[in-house]
mmCIF file of C-alpha atoms in Angstrom:
data_model
loop_
_atom_site.group_PDB
_atom_site.id
_atom_site.type_symbol
_atom_site.label_atom_id
_atom_site.label_comp_id
_atom_site.label_asym_id
_atom_site.label_seq_id
_atom_site.Cartn_x
_atom_site.Cartn_y
_atom_site.Cartn_z
ATOM 1 C CA MET A 1 -55.850 -145.908 112.253
ATOM 2 C CA LYS A 2 -54.026 -148.812 111.164
ATOM 3 C CA THR A 3 -56.897 -150.415 110.001
ATOM 4 C CA ILE A 4 -58.217 -147.733 107.185
ATOM 5 C CA LEU A 5 -54.298 -148.194 106.461
ATOM 6 C CA ASN A 6 -54.722 -151.563 105.664
ATOM 7 C CA LEU A 7 -56.924 -151.365 104.182
ATOM 8 C CA ILE A 8 -56.440 -148.485 101.354
ATOM 9 C CA TRP A 9 -53.109 -151.120 100.755
ATOM 10 C CA LEU A 10 -55.360 -153.922 100.342
ATOM 11 C CA ILE A 11 -57.401 -153.074 98.256
ATOM 12 C CA LEU A 12 -54.381 -151.115 96.041
ATOM 13 C CA SER A 13 -51.559 -153.584 96.159
ATOM 14 C CA GLY A 14 -51.467 -156.319 99.437
ATOM 15 C CA PHE A 15 -52.967 -158.717 97.599
ATOM 16 C CA TRP A 16 -51.950 -158.447 94.350
ATOM 17 C CA LEU A 17 -48.604 -158.420 96.190
ATOM 18 C CA ALA A 18 -49.305 -160.887 98.426
ATOM 19 C CA CYS A 19 -50.766 -163.512 95.857
ATOM 20 C CA ALA A 20 -47.471 -163.255 93.935
ATOM 21 C CA TYR A 21 -45.892 -163.952 97.974
ATOM 22 C CA LEU A 22 -48.320 -167.276 97.812
ATOM 23 C CA ILE A 23 -47.591 -168.265 94.196
ATOM 24 C CA ALA A 24 -44.040 -168.226 94.725
ATOM 25 C CA GLY A 25 -44.019 -170.181 97.907
ATOM 26 C CA LEU A 26 -46.513 -172.993 95.922
ATOM 27 C CA LEU A 27 -43.864 -173.147 93.240
ATOM 28 C CA LEU A 28 -41.586 -173.385 96.307
ATOM 29 C CA PHE A 29 -43.043 -175.884 98.178
ATOM 30 C CA VAL A 30 -42.649 -178.253 94.962
ATOM 31 C CA THR A 31 -39.639 -179.232 96.157
ATOM 32 C CA ILE A 32 -38.237 -181.037 99.617
ATOM 33 C CA ILE A 33 -35.547 -178.471 99.863
ATOM 34 C CA GLY A 34 -37.857 -174.900 98.927
ATOM 35 C CA ILE A 35 -40.527 -175.703 101.854
ATOM 36 C CA PRO A 36 -38.279 -173.642 104.585
ATOM 37 C CA PHE A 37 -38.292 -170.882 101.697
ATOM 38 C CA ALA A 38 -42.438 -171.830 100.927
ATOM 39 C CA ILE A 39 -43.196 -171.402 104.574
ATOM 40 C CA ALA A 40 -41.242 -167.672 104.471
ATOM 41 C CA SER A 41 -42.890 -166.697 101.232
ATOM 42 C CA TRP A 42 -45.907 -167.875 103.151
ATOM 43 C CA ARG A 43 -44.698 -165.810 105.987
ATOM 44 C CA ILE A 44 -44.581 -162.406 104.241
ATOM 45 C CA ALA A 45 -47.530 -163.138 102.139
ATOM 46 C CA GLY A 46 -49.303 -162.553 105.705
ATOM 47 C CA PHE A 47 -47.150 -159.351 105.805
ATOM 48 C CA ALA A 48 -47.445 -157.952 102.932
ATOM 49 C CA LEU A 49 -51.620 -158.835 102.823
ATOM 50 C CA TRP A 50 -51.811 -156.134 106.299
ATOM 51 C CA PRO A 51 -48.686 -155.116 107.459
ATOM 52 C CA PHE A 52 -49.742 -151.240 108.844
ATOM 53 C CA GLY A 53 -49.333 -152.190 112.391
ATOM 54 C CA ARG A 54 -47.227 -155.030 112.240
ATOM 55 C CA THR A 55 -43.679 -155.554 112.310
ATOM 56 C CA ALA A 56 -40.691 -158.263 111.738
ATOM 57 C CA VAL A 57 -38.302 -158.807 114.587
ATOM 58 C CA PRO A 58 -36.086 -162.111 114.842
ATOM 59 C CA ARG A 59 -36.797 -165.174 116.526
ATOM 60 C CA SER A 60 -34.263 -166.171 119.670
ATOM 61 C CA ASP A 61 -34.215 -170.039 118.060
ATOM 62 C CA ALA A 62 -33.295 -169.536 114.802
ATOM 63 C CA GLY A 63 -29.708 -171.208 114.502
ATOM 64 C CA ALA A 64 -26.962 -171.317 111.693
ATOM 65 C CA GLY A 65 -29.812 -173.102 109.521
ATOM 66 C CA SER A 66 -31.656 -169.935 108.758
ATOM 67 C CA CYS A 67 -28.634 -167.873 107.890
ATOM 68 C CA VAL A 68 -27.557 -170.185 105.734
ATOM 69 C CA GLY A 69 -31.088 -170.267 104.316
ATOM 70 C CA ASN A 70 -31.076 -166.740 104.665
ATOM 71 C CA VAL A 71 -27.511 -166.072 102.235
ATOM 72 C CA LEU A 72 -29.630 -168.297 100.189
ATOM 73 C CA TRP A 73 -32.555 -166.537 99.775
ATOM 74 C CA LEU A 74 -30.355 -163.058 99.451
ATOM 75 C CA VAL A 75 -28.027 -164.392 96.613
ATOM 76 C CA LEU A 76 -31.198 -166.071 94.403
ATOM 77 C CA ALA A 77 -34.398 -164.144 94.928
ATOM 78 C CA GLY A 78 -34.020 -161.367 98.181
ATOM 79 C CA TRP A 79 -32.193 -159.098 96.330
ATOM 80 C CA TRP A 80 -34.912 -158.502 93.454
ATOM 81 C CA LEU A 81 -37.629 -158.711 95.884
ATOM 82 C CA ALA A 82 -35.943 -155.618 97.730
ATOM 83 C CA LEU A 83 -35.637 -154.121 94.705
ATOM 84 C CA GLY A 84 -38.734 -154.282 93.755
ATOM 85 C CA HIS A 85 -39.974 -153.622 96.943
ATOM 86 C CA VAL A 86 -37.746 -149.762 96.768
ATOM 87 C CA ILE A 87 -38.812 -149.215 93.903
ATOM 88 C CA THR A 88 -42.431 -148.520 94.728
ATOM 89 C CA GLY A 89 -41.753 -147.216 97.474
ATOM 90 C CA VAL A 90 -40.677 -145.088 95.433
ATOM 91 C CA ILE A 91 -43.167 -143.908 93.384
ATOM 92 C CA LEU A 92 -45.813 -144.630 96.019
ATOM 93 C CA CYS A 93 -43.910 -141.694 97.363
ATOM 94 C CA LEU A 94 -44.757 -139.481 94.992
ATOM 95 C CA THR A 95 -47.786 -138.799 95.490
ATOM 96 C CA ILE A 96 -48.802 -136.953 99.122
ATOM 97 C CA ILE A 97 -51.504 -140.237 98.752
ATOM 98 C CA GLY A 98 -49.121 -142.347 98.745
ATOM 99 C CA ILE A 99 -46.003 -142.100 101.135
ATOM 100 C CA PRO A 100 -47.839 -144.318 103.920
ATOM 101 C CA LEU A 101 -48.178 -147.286 101.038
ATOM 102 C CA GLY A 102 -45.036 -147.018 100.497
ATOM 103 C CA LEU A 103 -43.604 -146.734 104.053
ATOM 104 C CA ALA A 104 -45.088 -150.274 104.307
ATOM 105 C CA ASN A 105 -43.475 -150.483 101.508
ATOM 106 C CA PHE A 106 -39.831 -149.605 102.357
ATOM 107 C CA LYS A 107 -40.753 -151.866 104.872
ATOM 108 C CA LEU A 108 -41.058 -155.481 103.531
ATOM 109 C CA ILE A 109 -37.139 -155.121 102.361
ATOM 110 C CA PRO A 110 -35.212 -156.454 105.673
ATOM 111 C CA ILE A 111 -38.270 -159.391 105.766
ATOM 112 C CA SER A 112 -37.743 -160.057 102.117
ATOM 113 C CA LEU A 113 -33.743 -159.959 102.170
ATOM 114 C CA THR A 114 -33.678 -162.476 105.173
ATOM 115 C CA PRO A 115 -37.052 -163.592 105.560
ATOM 116 C CA LEU A 116 -35.577 -167.173 107.595
ATOM 117 C CA GLY A 117 -35.519 -166.460 111.543
ATOM 118 C CA HIS A 118 -37.942 -163.731 112.069
ATOM 119 C CA GLU A 119 -41.983 -163.753 112.503
ATOM 120 C CA ILE A 120 -44.248 -160.952 112.534
ATOM 121 C CA VAL A 121 -45.253 -159.453 115.973
ATOM 122 C CA SER A 122 -48.791 -156.865 116.090
ATOM 123 C CA THR A 123 -47.958 -153.784 117.804
ATOM 124 C CA ASP A 124 -49.569 -150.579 118.763
ATOM 125 C CA ARG A 125 -48.451 -148.071 116.052
ATOM 126 C CA PRO A 126 -49.967 -148.033 112.325
ATOM 127 C CA PHE A 127 -46.072 -147.379 111.421
ATOM 128 C CA ALA A 128 -43.580 -149.566 113.805
ATOM 129 C CA ALA A 129 -40.333 -149.806 113.021
ATOM 130 C CA PRO A 130 -38.102 -153.060 113.304
ATOM 131 C CA ARG A 131 -36.770 -153.597 117.070
ATOM 132 C CA TRP A 132 -33.649 -155.449 114.899
#
């Protein structure tokens, strides 16, 4: 089931969303200070490309640097990324067929708010909740 949902997601919105995160990562990679944010953006791109059956979990080795980076990310980019996922998720949930895709957008909100210090892991369920 998660493969079918991922294919539908990929065709309808995942490809374009992943491309946007990849391009943002390339722009961030131009500056030296933006490299950690670029890597985080690419991590989100991989998650946005194939979200069903995967979830974001906090890394145990994340330190104060990722906390400071997450605050910068939240202020500069995270809030509007999360807002975009909320708006898109609500619009997708207006149709019965779009409900799983809307839920996938809602699943991307926490990682788009604070991407540093998290990793994407595989689960055995298509709608796994984050294990914070």
